[in-house]
Amino acid sequence: MLERDAMPRGSTSMSQGFIPAAGTRFQEEKGVRDSAELMAEDIQRKNGYQADPDIVRALSEASAGVVEWLADAHGVPFDLVEGFLYPGHRRTRMHATPRRTGEELMGSLLNAVESAGIDLLTEARVVDLHVDDGGRVLGVTLERPDGSRESIGCDALILACNGYGGNPELVERHLPALKDALYYGHEATRVTLCCGARAWGRASRTWGPARGTAHWRCRTRP
């Protein structure tokens, strides 16, 4: 795992740490009947049916398994968030740790990483991806705070740097209403999308510029 910052916190640590999932045992225990199909429909209705339906369906279908896997295999203390419906959702499907904070969720995930013996390299900003002629990722180049660089090979790569708010060109192309919004997010989005969007096609539009783009409805640069 490669982390840009000295501590892996990100925007999740500043959130309530809610994770939506449909059809979990935590819902069943509270008498909530839900399904991946209903979750996918809620997501699409909320975004005006602009998201890629295949990606929305895949995420919805995998959601329950991921939450239960994190709880059972890695000890993340999830339970169902009750008392309100998250905007746009017709079922109670937000899951969170007991204190309902992203900081607690990140702490649980970092404990799981350590317990699993996974190497976590901090202050390692990814600046380039290496791909073959077929678009398969072979490795990355990272940069350290002192400016030194090194390359690491891989058999597979998971991009966990959120949307493309760090890439003004893609924001203007896909969501022109946000092109002048203030952005406070991860620089890696610029690198990963520039290298990967051409290979992954329409999926790049679905990722969106979320999280790093703040107060875009009312604040723009002068």
mmCIF file of C-alpha atoms in Angstrom:
data_model
loop_
_atom_site.group_PDB
_atom_site.id
_atom_site.type_symbol
_atom_site.label_atom_id
_atom_site.label_comp_id
_atom_site.label_asym_id
_atom_site.label_seq_id
_atom_site.Cartn_x
_atom_site.Cartn_y
_atom_site.Cartn_z
ATOM 1 C CA MET A 1 0.000 0.000 0.000
ATOM 2 C CA LEU A 2 1.295 3.433 -0.963
ATOM 3 C CA GLU A 3 0.106 6.527 0.890
ATOM 4 C CA ARG A 4 0.905 10.099 -0.083
ATOM 5 C CA ASP A 5 0.618 11.576 3.411
ATOM 6 C CA ALA A 6 2.605 10.938 6.570
ATOM 7 C CA MET A 7 -0.544 9.428 8.095
ATOM 8 C CA PRO A 8 -3.187 7.617 6.003
ATOM 9 C CA ARG A 9 -6.271 9.617 6.876
ATOM 10 C CA GLY A 10 -7.700 11.344 3.815
ATOM 11 C CA SER A 11 -11.217 12.723 3.560
ATOM 12 C CA THR A 12 -12.616 9.569 5.184
ATOM 13 C CA SER A 13 -11.148 10.564 8.548
ATOM 14 C CA MET A 14 -13.103 13.842 8.392
ATOM 15 C CA SER A 15 -16.386 12.120 7.562
ATOM 16 C CA GLN A 16 -18.848 10.155 9.670
ATOM 17 C CA GLY A 17 -17.420 6.950 8.246
ATOM 18 C CA PHE A 18 -20.703 5.715 6.770
ATOM 19 C CA ILE A 19 -20.548 2.835 4.282
ATOM 20 C CA PRO A 20 -23.714 1.964 2.327
ATOM 21 C CA ALA A 21 -24.425 -1.718 1.812
ATOM 22 C CA ALA A 22 -27.570 -3.613 0.868
ATOM 23 C CA GLY A 23 -28.693 -6.998 2.161
ATOM 24 C CA THR A 24 -26.293 -7.309 5.092
ATOM 25 C CA ARG A 25 -26.904 -9.388 8.178
ATOM 26 C CA PHE A 26 -26.756 -6.160 10.189
ATOM 27 C CA GLN A 27 -29.855 -5.023 8.330
ATOM 28 C CA GLU A 28 -31.543 -8.380 8.746
ATOM 29 C CA GLU A 29 -30.927 -8.254 12.505
ATOM 30 C CA LYS A 30 -32.820 -4.951 12.631
ATOM 31 C CA GLY A 31 -35.636 -6.118 10.369
ATOM 32 C CA VAL A 32 -34.561 -4.093 7.335
ATOM 33 C CA ARG A 33 -35.332 -5.770 4.020
ATOM 34 C CA ASP A 34 -33.047 -4.500 1.293
ATOM 35 C CA SER A 35 -31.454 -5.627 -1.952
ATOM 36 C CA ALA A 36 -28.638 -4.711 -4.307
ATOM 37 C CA GLU A 37 -31.212 -3.940 -6.990
ATOM 38 C CA LEU A 38 -32.983 -1.395 -4.792
ATOM 39 C CA MET A 39 -29.692 0.196 -3.766
ATOM 40 C CA ALA A 40 -28.596 0.523 -7.397
ATOM 41 C CA GLU A 41 -31.935 2.095 -8.289
ATOM 42 C CA ASP A 42 -31.639 4.604 -5.435
ATOM 43 C CA ILE A 43 -28.142 5.592 -6.542
ATOM 44 C CA GLN A 44 -29.251 6.090 -10.113
ATOM 45 C CA ARG A 45 -32.321 8.080 -9.140
ATOM 46 C CA LYS A 46 -30.216 10.351 -6.963
ATOM 47 C CA ASN A 47 -27.688 11.107 -9.704
ATOM 48 C CA GLY A 48 -30.250 11.518 -12.464
ATOM 49 C CA TYR A 49 -29.255 8.234 -14.137
ATOM 50 C CA GLN A 50 -25.910 9.684 -15.193
ATOM 51 C CA ALA A 51 -23.694 7.000 -13.619
ATOM 52 C CA ASP A 52 -22.558 3.921 -15.512
ATOM 53 C CA PRO A 53 -25.253 1.322 -14.685
ATOM 54 C CA ASP A 54 -22.815 -1.590 -14.855
ATOM 55 C CA ILE A 55 -20.505 -0.019 -12.286
ATOM 56 C CA VAL A 56 -23.391 0.972 -10.015
ATOM 57 C CA ARG A 57 -24.806 -2.548 -10.171
ATOM 58 C CA ALA A 58 -21.410 -4.156 -9.495
ATOM 59 C CA LEU A 59 -20.772 -1.959 -6.458
ATOM 60 C CA SER A 60 -24.270 -2.537 -5.096
ATOM 61 C CA GLU A 61 -24.014 -6.304 -5.502
ATOM 62 C CA ALA A 62 -20.620 -6.432 -3.778
ATOM 63 C CA SER A 63 -21.484 -4.048 -0.952
ATOM 64 C CA ALA A 64 -22.895 -6.511 1.593
ATOM 65 C CA GLY A 65 -20.075 -8.990 1.105
ATOM 66 C CA VAL A 66 -17.419 -6.317 1.592
ATOM 67 C CA VAL A 67 -18.914 -4.972 4.821
ATOM 68 C CA GLU A 68 -19.381 -8.459 6.284
ATOM 69 C CA TRP A 69 -15.869 -9.499 5.175
ATOM 70 C CA LEU A 70 -14.338 -6.474 6.899
ATOM 71 C CA ALA A 71 -16.304 -7.293 10.034
ATOM 72 C CA ASP A 72 -15.698 -11.056 10.102
ATOM 73 C CA ALA A 73 -12.192 -11.410 8.691
ATOM 74 C CA HIS A 74 -10.678 -8.163 9.928
ATOM 75 C CA GLY A 75 -12.601 -7.196 13.039
ATOM 76 C CA VAL A 76 -14.046 -3.869 11.898
ATOM 77 C CA PRO A 77 -16.896 -3.304 14.407
ATOM 78 C CA PHE A 78 -19.696 -2.359 12.037
ATOM 79 C CA ASP A 79 -23.324 -1.957 12.926
ATOM 80 C CA LEU A 80 -26.329 -0.432 11.186
ATOM 81 C CA VAL A 81 -26.855 3.327 11.509
ATOM 82 C CA GLU A 82 -30.475 3.808 12.563
ATOM 83 C CA GLY A 83 -32.744 6.763 13.151
ATOM 84 C CA PHE A 84 -32.707 8.410 9.734
ATOM 85 C CA LEU A 85 -32.649 7.674 6.035
ATOM 86 C CA TYR A 86 -29.563 8.886 4.228
ATOM 87 C CA PRO A 87 -30.645 11.375 1.521
ATOM 88 C CA GLY A 88 -31.748 9.562 -1.614
ATOM 89 C CA HIS A 89 -31.906 6.100 -0.039
ATOM 90 C CA ARG A 90 -35.199 4.355 0.658
ATOM 91 C CA ARG A 91 -33.747 1.865 3.118
ATOM 92 C CA THR A 92 -31.586 2.168 6.217
ATOM 93 C CA ARG A 93 -28.324 0.878 4.754
ATOM 94 C CA MET A 94 -25.506 2.977 6.193
ATOM 95 C CA HIS A 95 -23.018 0.999 8.259
ATOM 96 C CA ALA A 96 -20.493 2.539 10.634
ATOM 97 C CA THR A 97 -18.275 1.873 13.628
ATOM 98 C CA PRO A 98 -19.649 2.611 17.132
ATOM 99 C CA ARG A 99 -18.546 6.256 17.451
ATOM 100 C CA ARG A 100 -19.805 7.101 13.939
ATOM 101 C CA THR A 101 -16.566 8.817 12.957
ATOM 102 C CA GLY A 102 -14.322 8.397 9.963
ATOM 103 C CA GLU A 103 -11.332 8.610 12.267
ATOM 104 C CA GLU A 104 -12.492 5.493 14.122
ATOM 105 C CA LEU A 105 -13.165 3.702 10.827
ATOM 106 C CA MET A 106 -9.689 4.545 9.535
ATOM 107 C CA GLY A 107 -8.176 3.341 12.803
ATOM 108 C CA SER A 108 -9.978 0.008 12.465
ATOM 109 C CA LEU A 109 -8.837 -0.379 8.861
ATOM 110 C CA LEU A 110 -5.229 0.452 9.740
ATOM 111 C CA ASN A 111 -5.324 -2.100 12.555
ATOM 112 C CA ALA A 112 -6.573 -4.656 10.040
ATOM 113 C CA VAL A 113 -3.745 -3.792 7.643
ATOM 114 C CA GLU A 114 -1.176 -4.248 10.401
ATOM 115 C CA SER A 115 -2.704 -7.517 11.624
ATOM 116 C CA ALA A 116 -2.702 -8.892 8.076
ATOM 117 C CA GLY A 117 1.004 -8.121 7.702
ATOM 118 C CA ILE A 118 0.487 -5.754 4.773
ATOM 119 C CA ASP A 119 3.316 -3.304 4.088
ATOM 120 C CA LEU A 120 2.202 0.331 4.230
ATOM 121 C CA LEU A 121 4.576 2.904 2.771
ATOM 122 C CA THR A 122 3.725 6.485 3.741
ATOM 123 C CA GLU A 123 4.970 9.742 2.221
ATOM 124 C CA ALA A 124 5.029 7.949 -1.114
ATOM 125 C CA ARG A 125 3.314 10.061 -3.763
ATOM 126 C CA VAL A 126 2.553 8.118 -6.937
ATOM 127 C CA VAL A 127 3.591 10.236 -9.923
ATOM 128 C CA ASP A 128 3.381 7.780 -12.816
ATOM 129 C CA LEU A 129 1.900 4.469 -13.908
ATOM 130 C CA HIS A 130 3.693 2.025 -16.179
ATOM 131 C CA VAL A 131 1.514 0.116 -18.633
ATOM 132 C CA ASP A 132 2.172 -2.271 -21.484
ATOM 133 C CA ASP A 133 0.849 -1.914 -25.028
ATOM 134 C CA GLY A 134 -2.389 -3.596 -23.999
ATOM 135 C CA GLY A 135 -3.068 -1.149 -21.174
ATOM 136 C CA ARG A 136 -2.154 -3.576 -18.368
ATOM 137 C CA VAL A 137 -0.523 -1.840 -15.409
ATOM 138 C CA LEU A 138 2.957 -3.185 -14.669
ATOM 139 C CA GLY A 139 4.017 -0.854 -11.878
ATOM 140 C CA VAL A 140 4.208 2.675 -10.500
ATOM 141 C CA THR A 141 6.772 5.366 -9.862
ATOM 142 C CA LEU A 142 6.600 7.082 -6.488
ATOM 143 C CA GLU A 143 8.206 10.255 -5.207
ATOM 144 C CA ARG A 144 9.464 10.836 -1.670
ATOM 145 C CA PRO A 145 9.401 14.179 0.208
ATOM 146 C CA ASP A 146 13.064 14.803 -0.671
ATOM 147 C CA GLY A 147 12.290 14.511 -4.382
ATOM 148 C CA SER A 148 13.864 11.091 -4.864
ATOM 149 C CA ARG A 149 11.952 8.581 -6.970
ATOM 150 C CA GLU A 150 11.688 4.832 -7.190
ATOM 151 C CA SER A 151 9.647 2.377 -9.222
ATOM 152 C CA ILE A 152 7.719 -0.608 -7.894
ATOM 153 C CA GLY A 153 6.333 -3.419 -10.029
ATOM 154 C CA CYS A 154 2.968 -5.074 -9.472
ATOM 155 C CA ASP A 155 0.760 -7.851 -10.816
ATOM 156 C CA ALA A 156 -2.390 -5.823 -10.173
ATOM 157 C CA LEU A 157 -3.133 -2.271 -9.084
ATOM 158 C CA ILE A 158 -6.018 -0.879 -7.047
ATOM 159 C CA LEU A 159 -6.533 2.875 -7.321
ATOM 160 C CA ALA A 160 -7.903 4.213 -4.041
ATOM 161 C CA CYS A 161 -7.468 7.937 -4.654
ATOM 162 C CA ASN A 162 -11.139 8.791 -5.203
ATOM 163 C CA GLY A 163 -12.379 10.865 -8.129
ATOM 164 C CA TYR A 164 -10.727 13.112 -10.670
ATOM 165 C CA GLY A 165 -11.018 16.441 -8.868
ATOM 166 C CA GLY A 166 -7.249 16.789 -9.221
ATOM 167 C CA ASN A 167 -7.533 16.764 -13.006
ATOM 168 C CA PRO A 168 -9.062 20.083 -14.168
ATOM 169 C CA GLU A 169 -9.131 18.923 -17.770
ATOM 170 C CA LEU A 170 -11.372 15.938 -17.008
ATOM 171 C CA VAL A 171 -13.567 17.971 -14.658
ATOM 172 C CA GLU A 172 -14.213 20.548 -17.371
ATOM 173 C CA ARG A 173 -14.863 17.843 -19.963
ATOM 174 C CA HIS A 174 -17.311 15.742 -17.960
ATOM 175 C CA LEU A 175 -18.737 18.218 -15.399
ATOM 176 C CA PRO A 176 -18.236 21.744 -16.715
ATOM 177 C CA ALA A 177 -20.363 23.200 -13.912
ATOM 178 C CA LEU A 178 -17.505 22.329 -11.529
ATOM 179 C CA LYS A 179 -14.614 23.632 -13.592
ATOM 180 C CA ASP A 180 -14.047 26.696 -11.361
ATOM 181 C CA ALA A 181 -14.741 24.971 -8.051
ATOM 182 C CA LEU A 182 -12.141 25.052 -5.305
ATOM 183 C CA TYR A 183 -10.348 21.740 -4.934
ATOM 184 C CA TYR A 184 -8.576 20.372 -1.867
ATOM 185 C CA GLY A 185 -8.054 16.751 -2.796
ATOM 186 C CA HIS A 186 -5.486 14.170 -3.708
ATOM 187 C CA GLU A 187 -2.881 14.964 -6.364
ATOM 188 C CA ALA A 188 -2.690 11.325 -7.424
ATOM 189 C CA THR A 189 -6.017 11.613 -9.183
ATOM 190 C CA ARG A 190 -4.335 13.714 -11.847
ATOM 191 C CA VAL A 191 -1.721 11.032 -12.513
ATOM 192 C CA THR A 192 -3.942 7.983 -12.410
ATOM 193 C CA LEU A 193 -6.668 9.389 -14.594
ATOM 194 C CA CYS A 194 -4.280 10.804 -17.190
ATOM 195 C CA CYS A 195 -2.619 7.425 -17.531
ATOM 196 C CA GLY A 196 -5.648 5.234 -17.092
ATOM 197 C CA ALA A 197 -8.728 6.978 -18.424
ATOM 198 C CA ARG A 198 -7.927 6.300 -22.052
ATOM 199 C CA ALA A 199 -7.639 2.583 -21.354
ATOM 200 C CA TRP A 200 -10.707 2.393 -19.111
ATOM 201 C CA GLY A 201 -12.967 4.511 -21.295
ATOM 202 C CA ARG A 202 -16.396 5.424 -20.002
ATOM 203 C CA ALA A 203 -15.601 4.282 -16.463
ATOM 204 C CA SER A 204 -13.485 7.411 -15.966
ATOM 205 C CA ARG A 205 -16.557 9.640 -16.260
ATOM 206 C CA THR A 206 -18.326 7.707 -13.530
ATOM 207 C CA TRP A 207 -15.585 8.213 -10.951
ATOM 208 C CA GLY A 208 -16.494 11.879 -10.579
ATOM 209 C CA PRO A 209 -14.633 14.727 -8.872
ATOM 210 C CA ALA A 210 -16.180 14.235 -5.445
ATOM 211 C CA ARG A 211 -14.667 14.716 -2.004
ATOM 212 C CA GLY A 212 -11.921 17.167 -2.906
ATOM 213 C CA THR A 213 -14.255 19.699 -4.478
ATOM 214 C CA ALA A 214 -15.727 21.766 -1.685
ATOM 215 C CA HIS A 215 -18.783 24.038 -1.616
ATOM 216 C CA TRP A 216 -18.935 24.076 -5.385
ATOM 217 C CA ARG A 217 -22.494 25.330 -5.503
ATOM 218 C CA CYS A 218 -21.645 28.677 -3.962
ATOM 219 C CA ARG A 219 -17.892 29.213 -4.179
ATOM 220 C CA THR A 220 -15.811 29.803 -7.268
ATOM 221 C CA ARG A 221 -12.507 31.487 -7.893
ATOM 222 C CA PRO A 222 -12.821 35.235 -8.562
#
